[in-house]
mmCIF file of C-alpha atoms and ligand atoms in Angstrom:
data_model
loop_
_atom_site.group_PDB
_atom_site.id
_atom_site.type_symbol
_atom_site.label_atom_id
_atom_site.label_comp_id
_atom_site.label_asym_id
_atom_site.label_seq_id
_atom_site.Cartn_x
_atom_site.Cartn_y
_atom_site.Cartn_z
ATOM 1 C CA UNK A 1 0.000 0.000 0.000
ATOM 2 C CA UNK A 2 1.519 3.866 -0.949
ATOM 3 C CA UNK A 3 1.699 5.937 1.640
ATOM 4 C CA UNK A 4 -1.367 8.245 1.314
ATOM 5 C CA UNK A 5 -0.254 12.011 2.556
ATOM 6 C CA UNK A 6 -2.674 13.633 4.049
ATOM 7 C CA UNK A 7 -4.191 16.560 2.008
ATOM 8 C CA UNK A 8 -5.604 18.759 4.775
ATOM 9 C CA UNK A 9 -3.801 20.889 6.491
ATOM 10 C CA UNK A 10 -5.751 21.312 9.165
ATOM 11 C CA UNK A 11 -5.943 17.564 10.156
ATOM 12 C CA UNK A 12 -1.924 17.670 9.310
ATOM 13 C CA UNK A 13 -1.219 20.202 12.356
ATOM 14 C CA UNK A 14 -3.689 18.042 14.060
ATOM 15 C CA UNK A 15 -1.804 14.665 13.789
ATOM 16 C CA UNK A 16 1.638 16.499 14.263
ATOM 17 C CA UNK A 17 0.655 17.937 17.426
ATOM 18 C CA UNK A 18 -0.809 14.526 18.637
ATOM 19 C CA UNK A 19 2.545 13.276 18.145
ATOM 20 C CA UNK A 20 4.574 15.811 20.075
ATOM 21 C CA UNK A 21 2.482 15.067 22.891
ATOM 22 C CA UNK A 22 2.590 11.233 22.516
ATOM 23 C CA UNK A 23 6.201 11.804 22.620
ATOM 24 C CA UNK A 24 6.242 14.848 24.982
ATOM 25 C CA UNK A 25 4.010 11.922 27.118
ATOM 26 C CA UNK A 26 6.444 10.686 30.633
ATOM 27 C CA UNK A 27 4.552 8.414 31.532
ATOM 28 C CA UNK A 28 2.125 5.303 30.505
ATOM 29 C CA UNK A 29 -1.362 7.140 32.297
ATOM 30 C CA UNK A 30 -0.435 10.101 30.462
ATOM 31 C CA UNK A 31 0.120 8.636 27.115
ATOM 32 C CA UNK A 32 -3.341 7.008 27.506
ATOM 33 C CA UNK A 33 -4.756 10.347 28.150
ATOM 34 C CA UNK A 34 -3.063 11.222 24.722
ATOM 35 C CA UNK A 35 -4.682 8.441 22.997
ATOM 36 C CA UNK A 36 -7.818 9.207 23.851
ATOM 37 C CA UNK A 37 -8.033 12.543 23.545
ATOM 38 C CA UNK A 38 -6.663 12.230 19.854
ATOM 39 C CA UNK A 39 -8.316 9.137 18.679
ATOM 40 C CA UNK A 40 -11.369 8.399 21.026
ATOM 41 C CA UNK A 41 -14.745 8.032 19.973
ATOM 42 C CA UNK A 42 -15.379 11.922 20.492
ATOM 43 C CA UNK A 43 -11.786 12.379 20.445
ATOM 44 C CA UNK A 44 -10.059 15.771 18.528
ATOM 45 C CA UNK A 45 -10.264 13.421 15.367
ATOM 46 C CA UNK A 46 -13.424 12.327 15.601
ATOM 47 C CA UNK A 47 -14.578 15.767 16.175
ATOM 48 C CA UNK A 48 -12.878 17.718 13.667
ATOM 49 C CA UNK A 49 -15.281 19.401 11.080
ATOM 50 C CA UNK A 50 -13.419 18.233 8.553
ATOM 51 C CA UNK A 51 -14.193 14.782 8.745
ATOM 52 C CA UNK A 52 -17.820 15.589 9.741
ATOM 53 C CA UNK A 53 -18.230 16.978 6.287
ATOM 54 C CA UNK A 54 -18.139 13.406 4.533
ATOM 55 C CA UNK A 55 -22.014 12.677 4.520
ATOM 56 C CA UNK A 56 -22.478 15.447 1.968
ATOM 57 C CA UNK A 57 -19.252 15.457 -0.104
ATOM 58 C CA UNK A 58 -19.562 13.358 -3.374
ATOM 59 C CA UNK A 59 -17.722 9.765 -4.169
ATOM 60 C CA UNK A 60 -14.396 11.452 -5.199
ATOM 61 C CA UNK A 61 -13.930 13.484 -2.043
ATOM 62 C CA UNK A 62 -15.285 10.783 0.192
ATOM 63 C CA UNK A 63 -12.432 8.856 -0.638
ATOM 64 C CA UNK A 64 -9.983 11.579 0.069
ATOM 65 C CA UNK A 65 -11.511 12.064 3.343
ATOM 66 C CA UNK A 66 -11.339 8.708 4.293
ATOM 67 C CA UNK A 67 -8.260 7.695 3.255
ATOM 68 C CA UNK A 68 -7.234 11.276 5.517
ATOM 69 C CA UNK A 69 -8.710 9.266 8.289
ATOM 70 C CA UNK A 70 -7.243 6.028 7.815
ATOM 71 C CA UNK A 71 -3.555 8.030 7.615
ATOM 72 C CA UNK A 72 -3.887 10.093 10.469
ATOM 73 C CA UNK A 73 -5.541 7.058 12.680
ATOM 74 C CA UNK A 74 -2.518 5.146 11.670
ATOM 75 C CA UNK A 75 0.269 7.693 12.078
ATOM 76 C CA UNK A 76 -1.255 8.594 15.477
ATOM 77 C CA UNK A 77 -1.433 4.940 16.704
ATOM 78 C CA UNK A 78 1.794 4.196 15.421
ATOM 79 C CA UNK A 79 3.637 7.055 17.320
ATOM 80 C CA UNK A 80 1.434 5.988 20.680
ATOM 81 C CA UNK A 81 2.455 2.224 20.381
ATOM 82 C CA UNK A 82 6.251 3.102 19.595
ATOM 83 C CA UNK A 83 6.281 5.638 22.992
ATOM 84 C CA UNK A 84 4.138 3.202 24.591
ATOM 85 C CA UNK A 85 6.937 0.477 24.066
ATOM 86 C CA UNK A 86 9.890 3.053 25.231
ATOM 87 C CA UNK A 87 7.843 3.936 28.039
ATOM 88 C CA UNK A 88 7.459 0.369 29.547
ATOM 89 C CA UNK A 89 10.918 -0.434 28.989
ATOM 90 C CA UNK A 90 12.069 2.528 31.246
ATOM 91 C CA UNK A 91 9.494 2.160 33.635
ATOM 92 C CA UNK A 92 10.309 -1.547 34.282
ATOM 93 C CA UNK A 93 14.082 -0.386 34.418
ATOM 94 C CA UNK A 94 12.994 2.079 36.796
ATOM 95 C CA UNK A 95 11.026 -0.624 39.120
ATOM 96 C CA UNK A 96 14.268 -2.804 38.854
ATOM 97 C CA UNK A 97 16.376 -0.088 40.144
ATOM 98 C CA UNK A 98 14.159 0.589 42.973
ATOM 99 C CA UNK A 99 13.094 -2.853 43.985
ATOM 100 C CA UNK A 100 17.169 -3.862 43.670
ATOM 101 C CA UNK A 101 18.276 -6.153 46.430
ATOM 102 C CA UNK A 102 22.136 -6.986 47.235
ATOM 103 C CA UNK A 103 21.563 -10.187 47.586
ATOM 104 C CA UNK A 104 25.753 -10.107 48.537
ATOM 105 C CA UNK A 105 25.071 -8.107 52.019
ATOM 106 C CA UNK A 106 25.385 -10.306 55.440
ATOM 107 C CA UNK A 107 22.519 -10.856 56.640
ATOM 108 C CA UNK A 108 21.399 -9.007 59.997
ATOM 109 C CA UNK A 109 21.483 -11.062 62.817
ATOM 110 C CA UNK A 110 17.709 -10.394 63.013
ATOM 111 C CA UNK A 111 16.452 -12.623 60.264
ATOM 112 C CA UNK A 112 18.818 -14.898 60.875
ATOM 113 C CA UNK A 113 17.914 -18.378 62.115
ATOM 114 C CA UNK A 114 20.503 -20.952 63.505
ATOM 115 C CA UNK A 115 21.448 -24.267 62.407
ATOM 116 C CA UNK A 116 20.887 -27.531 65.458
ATOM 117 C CA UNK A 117 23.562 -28.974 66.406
ATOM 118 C CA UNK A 118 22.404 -32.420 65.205
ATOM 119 C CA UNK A 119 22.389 -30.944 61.077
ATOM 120 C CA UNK A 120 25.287 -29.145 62.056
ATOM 121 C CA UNK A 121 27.150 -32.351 63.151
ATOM 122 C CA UNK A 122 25.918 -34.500 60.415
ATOM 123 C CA UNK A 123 27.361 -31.986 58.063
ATOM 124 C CA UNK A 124 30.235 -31.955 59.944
ATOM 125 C CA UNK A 125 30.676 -36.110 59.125
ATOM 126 C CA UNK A 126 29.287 -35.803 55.792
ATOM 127 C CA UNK A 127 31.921 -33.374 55.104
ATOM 128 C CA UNK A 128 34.565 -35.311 57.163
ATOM 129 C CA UNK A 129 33.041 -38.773 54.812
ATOM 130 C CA UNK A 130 33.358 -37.198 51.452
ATOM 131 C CA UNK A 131 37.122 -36.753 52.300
ATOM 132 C CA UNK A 132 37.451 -40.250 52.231
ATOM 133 C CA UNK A 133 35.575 -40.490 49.157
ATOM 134 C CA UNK A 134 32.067 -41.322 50.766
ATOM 135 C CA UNK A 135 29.096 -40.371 49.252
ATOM 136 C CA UNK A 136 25.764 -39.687 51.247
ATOM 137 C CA UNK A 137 22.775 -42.496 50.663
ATOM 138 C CA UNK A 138 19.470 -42.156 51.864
ATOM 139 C CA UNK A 139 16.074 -44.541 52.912
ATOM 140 C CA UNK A 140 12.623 -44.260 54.014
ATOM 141 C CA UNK A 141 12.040 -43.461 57.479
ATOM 142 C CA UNK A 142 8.861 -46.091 57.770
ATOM 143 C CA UNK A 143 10.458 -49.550 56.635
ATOM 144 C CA UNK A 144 9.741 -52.881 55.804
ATOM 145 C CA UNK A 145 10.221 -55.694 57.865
ATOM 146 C CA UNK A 146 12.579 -56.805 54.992
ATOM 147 C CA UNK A 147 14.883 -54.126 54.908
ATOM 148 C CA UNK A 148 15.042 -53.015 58.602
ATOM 149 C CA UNK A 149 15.492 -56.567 60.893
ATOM 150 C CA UNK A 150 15.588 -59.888 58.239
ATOM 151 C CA UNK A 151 17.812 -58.783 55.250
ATOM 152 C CA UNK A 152 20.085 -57.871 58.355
ATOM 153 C CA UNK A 153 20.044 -61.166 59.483
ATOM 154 C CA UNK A 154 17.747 -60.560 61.951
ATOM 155 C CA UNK A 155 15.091 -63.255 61.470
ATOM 156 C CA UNK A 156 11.700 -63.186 63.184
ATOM 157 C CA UNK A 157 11.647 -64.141 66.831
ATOM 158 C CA UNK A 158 15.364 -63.328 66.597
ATOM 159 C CA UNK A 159 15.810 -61.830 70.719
ATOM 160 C CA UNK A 160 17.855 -58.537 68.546
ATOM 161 C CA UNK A 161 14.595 -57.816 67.323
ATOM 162 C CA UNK A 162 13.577 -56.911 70.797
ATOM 163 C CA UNK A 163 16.204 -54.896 72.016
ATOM 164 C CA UNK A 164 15.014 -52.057 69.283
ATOM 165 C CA UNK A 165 11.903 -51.425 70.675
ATOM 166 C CA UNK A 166 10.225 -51.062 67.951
ATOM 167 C CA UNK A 167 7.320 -48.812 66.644
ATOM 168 C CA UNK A 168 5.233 -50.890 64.723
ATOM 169 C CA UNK A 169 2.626 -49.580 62.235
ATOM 170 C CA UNK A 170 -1.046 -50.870 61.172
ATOM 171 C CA UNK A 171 -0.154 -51.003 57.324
ATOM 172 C CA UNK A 172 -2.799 -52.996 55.606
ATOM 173 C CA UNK A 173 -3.350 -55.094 58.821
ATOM 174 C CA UNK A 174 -1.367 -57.616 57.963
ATOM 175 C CA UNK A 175 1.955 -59.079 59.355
ATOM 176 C CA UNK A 176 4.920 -58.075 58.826
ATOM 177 C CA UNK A 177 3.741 -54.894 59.670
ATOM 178 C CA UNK A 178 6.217 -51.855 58.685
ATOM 179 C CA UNK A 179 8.190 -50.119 61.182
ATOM 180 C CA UNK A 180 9.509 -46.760 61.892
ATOM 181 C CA UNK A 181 12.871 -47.623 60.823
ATOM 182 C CA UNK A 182 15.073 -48.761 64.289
ATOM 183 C CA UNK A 183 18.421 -47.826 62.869
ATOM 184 C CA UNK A 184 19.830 -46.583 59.621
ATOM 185 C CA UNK A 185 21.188 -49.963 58.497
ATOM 186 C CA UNK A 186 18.169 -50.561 56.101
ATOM 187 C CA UNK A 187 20.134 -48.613 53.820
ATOM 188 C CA UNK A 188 22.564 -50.276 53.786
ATOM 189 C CA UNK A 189 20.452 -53.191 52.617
ATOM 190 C CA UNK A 190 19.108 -50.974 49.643
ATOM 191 C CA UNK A 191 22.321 -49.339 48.439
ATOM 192 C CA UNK A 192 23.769 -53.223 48.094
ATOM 193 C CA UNK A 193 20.958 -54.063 46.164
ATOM 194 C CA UNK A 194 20.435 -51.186 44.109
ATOM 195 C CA UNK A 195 24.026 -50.912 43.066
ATOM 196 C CA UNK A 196 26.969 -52.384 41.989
ATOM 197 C CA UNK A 197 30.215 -52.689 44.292
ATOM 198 C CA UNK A 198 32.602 -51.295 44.793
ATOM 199 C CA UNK A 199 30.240 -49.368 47.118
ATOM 200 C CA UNK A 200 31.112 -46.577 49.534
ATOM 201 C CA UNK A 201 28.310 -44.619 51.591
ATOM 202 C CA UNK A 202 27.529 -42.874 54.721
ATOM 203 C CA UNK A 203 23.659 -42.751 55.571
ATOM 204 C CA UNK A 204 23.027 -39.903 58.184
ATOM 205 C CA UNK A 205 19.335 -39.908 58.736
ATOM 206 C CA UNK A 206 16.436 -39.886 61.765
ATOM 207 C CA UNK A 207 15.888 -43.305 63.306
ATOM 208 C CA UNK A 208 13.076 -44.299 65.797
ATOM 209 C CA UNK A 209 12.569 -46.292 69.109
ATOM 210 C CA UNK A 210 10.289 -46.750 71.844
ATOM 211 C CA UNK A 211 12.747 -45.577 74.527
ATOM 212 C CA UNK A 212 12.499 -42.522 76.700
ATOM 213 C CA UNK A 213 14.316 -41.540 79.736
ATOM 214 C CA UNK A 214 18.059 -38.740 80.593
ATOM 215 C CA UNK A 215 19.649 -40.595 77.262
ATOM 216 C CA UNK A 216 16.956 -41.676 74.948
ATOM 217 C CA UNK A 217 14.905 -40.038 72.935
ATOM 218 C CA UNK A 218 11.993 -42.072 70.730
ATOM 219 C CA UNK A 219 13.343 -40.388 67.809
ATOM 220 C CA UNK A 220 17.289 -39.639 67.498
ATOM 221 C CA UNK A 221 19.622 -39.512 64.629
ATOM 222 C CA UNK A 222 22.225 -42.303 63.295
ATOM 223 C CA UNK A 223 24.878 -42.409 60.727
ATOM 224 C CA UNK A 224 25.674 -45.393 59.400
ATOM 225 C CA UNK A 225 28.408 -46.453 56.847
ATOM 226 C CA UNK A 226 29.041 -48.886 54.496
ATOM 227 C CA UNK A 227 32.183 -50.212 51.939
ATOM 228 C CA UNK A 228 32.058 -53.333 49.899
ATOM 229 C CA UNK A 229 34.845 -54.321 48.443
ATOM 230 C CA UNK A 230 36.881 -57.073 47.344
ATOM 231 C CA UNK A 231 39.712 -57.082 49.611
ATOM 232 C CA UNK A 232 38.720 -54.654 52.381
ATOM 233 C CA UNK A 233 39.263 -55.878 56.053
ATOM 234 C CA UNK A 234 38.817 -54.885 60.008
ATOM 235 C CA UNK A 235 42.303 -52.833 60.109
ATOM 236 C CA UNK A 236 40.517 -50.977 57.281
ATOM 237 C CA UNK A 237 38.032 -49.896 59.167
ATOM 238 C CA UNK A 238 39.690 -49.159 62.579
ATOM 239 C CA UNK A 239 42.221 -46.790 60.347
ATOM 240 C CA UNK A 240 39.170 -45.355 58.711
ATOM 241 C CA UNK A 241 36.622 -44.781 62.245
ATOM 242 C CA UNK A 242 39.969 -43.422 64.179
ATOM 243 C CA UNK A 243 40.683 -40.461 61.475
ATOM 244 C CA UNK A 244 37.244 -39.487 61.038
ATOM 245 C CA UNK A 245 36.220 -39.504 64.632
ATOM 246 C CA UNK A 246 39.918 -37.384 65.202
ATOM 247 C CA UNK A 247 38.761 -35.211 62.388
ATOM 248 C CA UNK A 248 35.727 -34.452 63.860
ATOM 249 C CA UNK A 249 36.834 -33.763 67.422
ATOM 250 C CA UNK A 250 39.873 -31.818 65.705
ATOM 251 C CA UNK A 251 42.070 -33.867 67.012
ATOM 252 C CA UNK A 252 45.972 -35.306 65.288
ATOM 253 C CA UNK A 253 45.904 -38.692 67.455
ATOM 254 C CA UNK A 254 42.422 -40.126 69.381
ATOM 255 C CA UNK A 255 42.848 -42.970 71.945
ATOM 256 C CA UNK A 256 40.410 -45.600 70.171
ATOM 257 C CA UNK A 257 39.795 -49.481 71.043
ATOM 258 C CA UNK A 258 37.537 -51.681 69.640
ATOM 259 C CA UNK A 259 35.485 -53.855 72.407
ATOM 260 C CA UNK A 260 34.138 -57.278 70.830
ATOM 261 C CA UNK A 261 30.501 -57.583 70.301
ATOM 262 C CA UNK A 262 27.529 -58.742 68.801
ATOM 263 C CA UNK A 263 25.224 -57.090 65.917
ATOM 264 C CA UNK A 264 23.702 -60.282 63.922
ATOM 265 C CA UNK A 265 24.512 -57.968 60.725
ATOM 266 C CA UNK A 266 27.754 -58.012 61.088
ATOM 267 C CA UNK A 267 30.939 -60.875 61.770
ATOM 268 C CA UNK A 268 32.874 -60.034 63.979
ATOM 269 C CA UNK A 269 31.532 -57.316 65.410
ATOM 270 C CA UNK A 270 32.740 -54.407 67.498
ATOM 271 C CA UNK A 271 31.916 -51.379 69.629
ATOM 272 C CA UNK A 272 34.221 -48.712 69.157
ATOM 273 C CA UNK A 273 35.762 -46.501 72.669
ATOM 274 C CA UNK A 274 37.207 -43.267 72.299
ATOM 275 C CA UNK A 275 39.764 -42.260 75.145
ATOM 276 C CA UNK A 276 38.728 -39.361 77.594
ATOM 277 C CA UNK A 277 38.909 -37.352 80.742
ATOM 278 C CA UNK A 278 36.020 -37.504 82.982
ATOM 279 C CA UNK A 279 36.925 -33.813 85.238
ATOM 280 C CA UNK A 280 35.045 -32.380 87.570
ATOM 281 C CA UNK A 281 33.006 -30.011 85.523
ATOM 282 C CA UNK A 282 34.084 -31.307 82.175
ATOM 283 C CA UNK A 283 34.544 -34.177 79.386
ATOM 284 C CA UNK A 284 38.047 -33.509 78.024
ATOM 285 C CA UNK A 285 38.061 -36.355 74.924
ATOM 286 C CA UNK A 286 41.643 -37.808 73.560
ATOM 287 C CA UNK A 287 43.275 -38.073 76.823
ATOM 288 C CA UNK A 288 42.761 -39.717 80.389
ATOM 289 C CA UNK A 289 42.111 -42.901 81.148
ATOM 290 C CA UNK A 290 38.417 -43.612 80.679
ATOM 291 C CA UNK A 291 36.763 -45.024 77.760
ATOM 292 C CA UNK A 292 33.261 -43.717 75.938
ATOM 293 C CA UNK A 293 31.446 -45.720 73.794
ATOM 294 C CA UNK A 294 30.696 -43.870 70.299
ATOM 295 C CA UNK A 295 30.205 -46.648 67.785
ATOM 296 C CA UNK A 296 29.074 -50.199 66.568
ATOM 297 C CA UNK A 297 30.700 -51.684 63.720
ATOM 298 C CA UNK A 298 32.041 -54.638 61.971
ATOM 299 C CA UNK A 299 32.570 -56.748 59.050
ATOM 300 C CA UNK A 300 28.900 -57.177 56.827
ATOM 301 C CA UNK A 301 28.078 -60.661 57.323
ATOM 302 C CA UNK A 302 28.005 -63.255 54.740
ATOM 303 C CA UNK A 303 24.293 -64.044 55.149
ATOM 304 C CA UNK A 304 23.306 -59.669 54.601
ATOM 305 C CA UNK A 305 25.228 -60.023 51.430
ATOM 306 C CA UNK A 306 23.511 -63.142 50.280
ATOM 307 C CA UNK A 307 19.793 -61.754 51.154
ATOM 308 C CA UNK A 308 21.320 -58.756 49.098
ATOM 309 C CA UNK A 309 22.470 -60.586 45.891
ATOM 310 C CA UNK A 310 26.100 -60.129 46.231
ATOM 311 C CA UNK A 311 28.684 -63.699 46.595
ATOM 312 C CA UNK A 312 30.279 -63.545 49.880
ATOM 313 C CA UNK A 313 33.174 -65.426 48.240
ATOM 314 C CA UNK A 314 34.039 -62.617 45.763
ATOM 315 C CA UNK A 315 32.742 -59.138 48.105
ATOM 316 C CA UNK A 316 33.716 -58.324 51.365
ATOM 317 C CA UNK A 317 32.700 -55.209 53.444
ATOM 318 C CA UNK A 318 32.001 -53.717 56.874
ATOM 319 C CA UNK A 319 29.609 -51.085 58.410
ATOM 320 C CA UNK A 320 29.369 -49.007 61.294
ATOM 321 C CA UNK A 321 26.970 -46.584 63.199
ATOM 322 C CA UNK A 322 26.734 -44.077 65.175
ATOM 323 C CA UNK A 323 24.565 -42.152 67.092
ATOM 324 C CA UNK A 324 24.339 -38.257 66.020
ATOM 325 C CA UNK A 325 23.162 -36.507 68.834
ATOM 326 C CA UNK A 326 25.843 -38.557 71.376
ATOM 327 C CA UNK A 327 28.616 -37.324 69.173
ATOM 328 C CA UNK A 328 26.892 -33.612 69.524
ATOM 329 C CA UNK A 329 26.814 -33.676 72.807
ATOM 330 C CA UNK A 330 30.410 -34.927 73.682
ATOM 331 C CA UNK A 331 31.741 -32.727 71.159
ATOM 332 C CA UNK A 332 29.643 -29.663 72.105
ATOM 333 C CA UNK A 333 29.261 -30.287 76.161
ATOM 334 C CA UNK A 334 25.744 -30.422 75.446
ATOM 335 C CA UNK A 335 24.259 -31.935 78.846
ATOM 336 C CA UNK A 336 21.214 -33.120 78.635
ATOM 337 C CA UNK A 337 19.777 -35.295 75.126
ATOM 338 C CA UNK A 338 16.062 -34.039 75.294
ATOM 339 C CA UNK A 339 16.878 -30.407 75.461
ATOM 340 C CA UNK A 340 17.899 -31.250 72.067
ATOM 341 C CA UNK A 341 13.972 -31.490 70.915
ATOM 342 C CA UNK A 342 12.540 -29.167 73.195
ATOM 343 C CA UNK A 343 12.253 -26.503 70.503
ATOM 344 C CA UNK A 344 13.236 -23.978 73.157
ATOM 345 C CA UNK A 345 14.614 -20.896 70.746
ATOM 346 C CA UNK A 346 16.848 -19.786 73.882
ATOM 347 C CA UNK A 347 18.925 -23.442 73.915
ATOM 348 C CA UNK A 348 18.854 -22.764 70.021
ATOM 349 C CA UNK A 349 20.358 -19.215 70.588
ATOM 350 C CA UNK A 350 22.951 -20.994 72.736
ATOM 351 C CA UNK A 351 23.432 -24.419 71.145
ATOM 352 C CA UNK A 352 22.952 -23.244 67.275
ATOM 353 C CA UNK A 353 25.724 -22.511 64.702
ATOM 354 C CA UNK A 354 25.648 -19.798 62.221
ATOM 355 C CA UNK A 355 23.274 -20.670 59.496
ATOM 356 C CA UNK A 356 25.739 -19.131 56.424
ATOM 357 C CA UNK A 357 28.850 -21.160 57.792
ATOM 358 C CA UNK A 358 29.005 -24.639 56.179
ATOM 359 C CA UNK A 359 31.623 -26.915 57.521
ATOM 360 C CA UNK A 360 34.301 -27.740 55.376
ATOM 361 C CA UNK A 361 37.289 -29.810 56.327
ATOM 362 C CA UNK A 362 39.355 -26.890 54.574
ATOM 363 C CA UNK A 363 37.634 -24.340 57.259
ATOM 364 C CA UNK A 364 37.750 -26.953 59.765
ATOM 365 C CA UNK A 365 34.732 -28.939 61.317
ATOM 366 C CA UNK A 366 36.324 -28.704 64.815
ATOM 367 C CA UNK A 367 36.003 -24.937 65.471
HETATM 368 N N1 LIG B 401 22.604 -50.632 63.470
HETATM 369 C C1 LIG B 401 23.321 -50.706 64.687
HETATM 370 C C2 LIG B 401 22.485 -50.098 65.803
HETATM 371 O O1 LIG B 401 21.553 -49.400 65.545
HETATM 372 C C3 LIG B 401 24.654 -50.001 64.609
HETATM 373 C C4 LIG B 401 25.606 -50.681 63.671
HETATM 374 C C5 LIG B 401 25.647 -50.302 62.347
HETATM 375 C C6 LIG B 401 26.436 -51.680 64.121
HETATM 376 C C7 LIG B 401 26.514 -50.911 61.464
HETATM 377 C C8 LIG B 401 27.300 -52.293 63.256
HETATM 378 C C9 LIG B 401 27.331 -51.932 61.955
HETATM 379 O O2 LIG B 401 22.726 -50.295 66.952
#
C-alpha cells in the first residue's frame, strides 16, 4: 500500500501535534490520556469538522476524506504504540532499580535463624566422609520388615529384634507390619541391592525407638556407613573410624579401642571406645584414662550379602553406626539429650551454629 499524505492541512497540524504530545508523554497514564483525547470516539479526530463533512461530499472526495482518516488514525497509533513500548521499557528499568536487592550483604542477625547442632554435626561427618571419598545415601524413614530386621540377618523371633523397641505400624493389617525404621542400616540393605560394588556410603538420617528416659529419645539420629569391596578388612576400618572420629573432634591422634561384640549384621563385630577425661566439671576427649562408647561396627556378614544378591566369596565389606546426637553432645558439652527437641529458641540461641557457615574440612569442622 503507498503511503497516502494527508491533504488537509488542518488535520496535518492536528496529527503532528498529537505526536509531540505522545512523545512529549512521561509516563504510561499520560500517554493514555493522549490516545484518547486524539483518537477516542469523540476524540479531537473524531470531532474535527473536517471529517464531519463526509455525509455530503460526493464519491471522489469521500475517498480523500477517508483515506485522511485512515492516515492520520494510523500515524497517530503508530507514534502511541512506539512511545508506549519506550515507556514500559524505562518504567520496568525504573522498578528494577528501585526494587534492587544486594543479595551479597550479610545478613542481619535479626532474620537470621541458627542451624541444630544435630544438622550441624551430620554436616560436619558428611563433610569429614566425602574426604574419604564417601558419598551420602538415603532410605525411608517407615520400613519394611525386609529391609530393617531380616535382610540384616535378623530373622523373626530373633531376641535382637527386641532390644530395638520397635514402633510398629497398622499397614494394611497384615503381618509383617512396617516399622519406623530402628536404625539406619536398612540402607545399607538398599544401596547393596540397588548398586553395583565397589560401594562406599555414609547414611546420616532420623531413626526411631520406643525408649524414653536422661539418654533416649523415641526419635534420634544415626549415621551409618558402608564399603564393599573385594579385599577390604577390620584394620581398614579401625584406620578409617579413628581419622574421622579425630577429624571431627579436631584432634591429630584419638585414643580408640575396639570392644568385641555382637550385631547379627555383622561378623565379627565391634563397639568402638574413644579415650577421655572424665573432670570435675568437664569431658576432656583424647586423653585420660576412661573409655566412651561412640560406635558399633564390623565386618557385613556373609548371610546380609547373600539376602542382598552379592557372593560372599568374591565381596567383602564392613559397616558401622553411630549415634548423632551422642557425638553432639560430647563434642559440644551439650548436657542433657532431650533439650535437644525441646524446641526452646533460647537453647537454640545458645546451642545453634551460624546458618551461612558450612563446615568444610578446609575451614575446619572442629572450630
Ligand atoms: N545398626 C546398629 C544399631 O543401631 C549399629 C551398627 C551399624 C552396628 C553398622 C554395626 C554396623 O545399633
Amino acid at each position: 500500500m503507498t503511503e497516502h499524505s494527508i491533504s488537509n492541512s488542518e488535520i496535518k497540524d492536528l496529527v503532528s501535534q498529537g505526536l509531540e504530545a505522545a512523545s512529549a508523554a512521561a509516563t504510561s497514564a499520560a500517554l493514555q490520556d493522549v490516545r484518547v483525547a486524539y483518537l477516542g470516539k469523540s476524540g479531537r479526530l473524531a470531532a474535527h469538522p473536517y471529517f464531519q463533512t463526509i455525509k455530503d461530499a460526493n464519491p471522489e472526495q469521500k475517498k480523500i476524506i477517508g483515506a485522511d482518516r485512515t492516515a492520520a488514525t494510523t500515524a497517530l497509533n503508530a507514534a502511541i504504540d512506539a512511545r508506549k513500548a519506550e515507556l514500559e521499557v524505562a518504567e520496568l528499568n525504573a522498578r528494577l532499580a528501585s526494587e534492587f536487592t544486594d543479595v551479597t550483604l550479610p545478613a542481619t542477625p535479626a532474620l537470621r535463624g541458627s542451624i541444630h547442632p544435630i544438622t550441624q554435626v551430620t554436616e560436619e561427618l558428611i563433610a569429614i566422609f566425602a574426604d574419604f571419598g564417601f558419598s551420602v545415601a538415603e532410605g525411608p524413614e517407615i520400613e519394611d520388615d525386609f529391609h530393617n530386621f531380616s535382610a540384616l540377618n535378623i530373622p523373626e523371633s530373633h531376641p535382637a529384634r527386641q532390644m530395638h523397641d520397635t514402633f510398629y505400624l497398622k499397614g494394611d493389617g497384615k503381618e509383617p507390619f512396617p516399622v519406623l525404621r530402628t536404625h539406619t542400616s536398612p540402607v545399607q540393605v538398599r544401596t547393596m541391592v540397588s548398586q553395583k560394588p565397589p560401594i562406599r556410603i555414609i547414611a546420616p538420617g532420623t531413626t526411631y525407638r520406643s525408649d524414653s528416659d536422661m539418654t533416649h529419645t523415641p526419635m534420634f539420629h544415626q549415621i551409618e556407613g558402608l564399603v564393599i569391596e573385594k579385599n577390604v578388612h577390620m584394620g581398614h576400618l579401625k584406620g578409617l573410624l579413628h581419622d574421622a572420629l579425630a577429624a571431627f573432634f579436631g584432634l591429630e591422634k584419638l585414643p580408640m579401642r575396639f570392644r568385641a561384640s555382637f550385631f547379627p549384621f555383622t561378623e565379627p563385630s565391634a563397639e568402638v571406645d574413644i579415650g577421655c577425661k572424665r573432670g570435675k566439671d568437664a569431658l576432656v576427649i583424647g586423653e585420660g584414662s576412661d573409655w566412651l562408647e561412640v560406635a558399633g561396627c564390623g565386618m557385613v556378614h556373609p548371610n546380609v550379602l547373600k539376602n542382598c544378591g552379592l557372593d560372599p566369596t568374591e565381596w567383602q565389606g564392613f559397616a558401622f553406626g553411630c549415634g548423632i546426637e551422642r557425638l553432639a553432645m560430647l563434642k559440644y558439652n551439650i548436657p542433657d539429650l532431650r533439650t535437644m527437641f525441646a524446641g526452646d529458641v533460647r537453647w537454640l540461641k545458645h546451642y545453634g551454629f551460624n546458618a551461612l557457615d558450612i563446615p568444610s574440612l578446609i575451614k575446619g569442622v572442629a572450630a
